[in-house]
C-alpha positions as a Python dict, from the first residue, in 0.01 Angstrom:
ca = {
    (1, 'S'): (0, 0, 0),
    (2, 'T'): (433, -43, 53),
    (3, 'D'): (394, -16, 425),
    (4, 'S'): (185, -364, 425),
    (5, 'L'): (431, -541, 173),
    (6, 'N'): (712, -434, 447),
    (7, 'T'): (562, -629, 723),
    (8, 'G'): (627, -987, 567),
    (9, 'I'): (734, -1172, 255),
    (10, 'N'): (413, -1178, 24),
    (11, 'S'): (396, -1349, -268),
    (12, 'I'): (105, -1414, -523),
    (13, 'L'): (189, -1761, -683),
    (14, 'K'): (-168, -1821, -860),
    (15, 'I'): (-500, -1642, -951),
    (16, 'V'): (-775, -1781, -1046),
    (17, 'V'): (-1104, -1587, -1156),
    (18, 'D'): (-1445, -1702, -1106),
    (19, 'R'): (-1821, -1632, -1323),
    (20, 'Q'): (-1846, -1308, -1123),
    (21, 'G'): (-1535, -1179, -1151),
    (22, 'T'): (-1399, -1258, -802),
    (23, 'P'): (-1048, -1292, -786),
    (24, 'F'): (-893, -1593, -557),
    (25, 'V'): (-559, -1597, -497),
    (26, 'T'): (-292, -1868, -312),
    (27, 'G'): (73, -1733, -245),
    (28, 'Q'): (342, -1772, 54),
    (29, 'L'): (330, -1545, 349),
    (30, 'A'): (596, -1487, 606),
    (31, 'G'): (535, -1208, 863),
    (32, 'N'): (135, -1089, 989),
    (33, 'S'): (19, -920, 703),
    (34, 'F'): (-123, -1023, 318),
    (35, 'L'): (-183, -748, 110),
    (36, 'G'): (-268, -544, 451),
    (37, 'K'): (-479, -775, 574),
    (38, 'P'): (-408, -959, 976),
    (39, 'V'): (-297, -1291, 901),
    (40, 'Q'): (-213, -1551, 1176),
    (41, 'I'): (3, -1796, 1065),
    (42, 'S'): (179, -2092, 1246),
    (43, 'G'): (496, -2179, 1087),
    (44, 'A'): (805, -1945, 955),
    (45, 'Q'): (624, -1948, 628),
    (46, 'D'): (291, -2046, 560),
    (47, 'S'): (96, -2055, 211),
    (48, 'I'): (-214, -1853, 187),
    (49, 'L'): (-545, -1839, 2),
    (50, 'A'): (-722, -1518, -54),
    (51, 'R'): (-1036, -1381, -201),
    (52, 'L'): (-979, -1037, -354),
    (53, 'N'): (-1233, -751, -409),
    (54, 'P'): (-1265, -732, -776),
    (55, 'A'): (-1306, -356, -793),
    (56, 'T'): (-985, -287, -521),
    (57, 'G'): (-768, -575, -511),
    (58, 'E'): (-761, -572, -124),
    (59, 'P'): (-793, -928, 16),
    (60, 'V'): (-1203, -976, 165),
    (61, 'W'): (-1065, -1294, 322),
    (62, 'T'): (-735, -1497, 389),
    (63, 'T'): (-631, -1811, 551),
    (64, 'A'): (-380, -2013, 612),
    (65, 'P'): (-317, -2372, 664),
    (66, 'V'): (-221, -2452, 1018),
    (67, 'S'): (94, -2644, 1107),
    (68, 'T'): (419, -2579, 1276),
    (69, 'G'): (587, -2680, 893),
    (70, 'T'): (638, -2496, 615),
    (71, 'E'): (339, -2549, 378),
    (72, 'T'): (321, -2474, -29),
    (73, 'I'): (14, -2430, -261),
    (74, 'F'): (148, -2588, -594),
    (75, 'D'): (-193, -2513, -799),
    (76, 'L'): (-589, -2365, -744),
    (77, 'G'): (-847, -2428, -953),
    (78, 'L'): (-1238, -2344, -991),
    (79, 'D'): (-1484, -2628, -1114),
    (80, 'S'): (-1828, -2507, -1335),
    (81, 'A'): (-2002, -2498, -998),
    (82, 'G'): (-1763, -2231, -855),
    (83, 'N'): (-1608, -2499, -612),
    (84, 'L'): (-1240, -2392, -499),
    (85, 'Y'): (-985, -2664, -508),
    (86, 'L'): (-610, -2622, -386),
    (87, 'V'): (-341, -2832, -462),
    (88, 'G'): (-18, -2877, -198),
}
């Protein structure tokens, strides 16, 4: 919703989809909510990784690196076994 986007900076930079059609996204966050789901960050701005519900687009889970600095995830990928890889 528009209200959830107003609680901080939300940006999606990369999207990958597994064989079951589940999207995983990475982006940047400055605030306390990513697409409406509460998130705890340590720095002023952090990278975020989220698994989205393929039917609704809402986050199933989110995670952010724990550091007082600013992190950036540059790329995201899946291998044939479904393992998720991040480059940052």
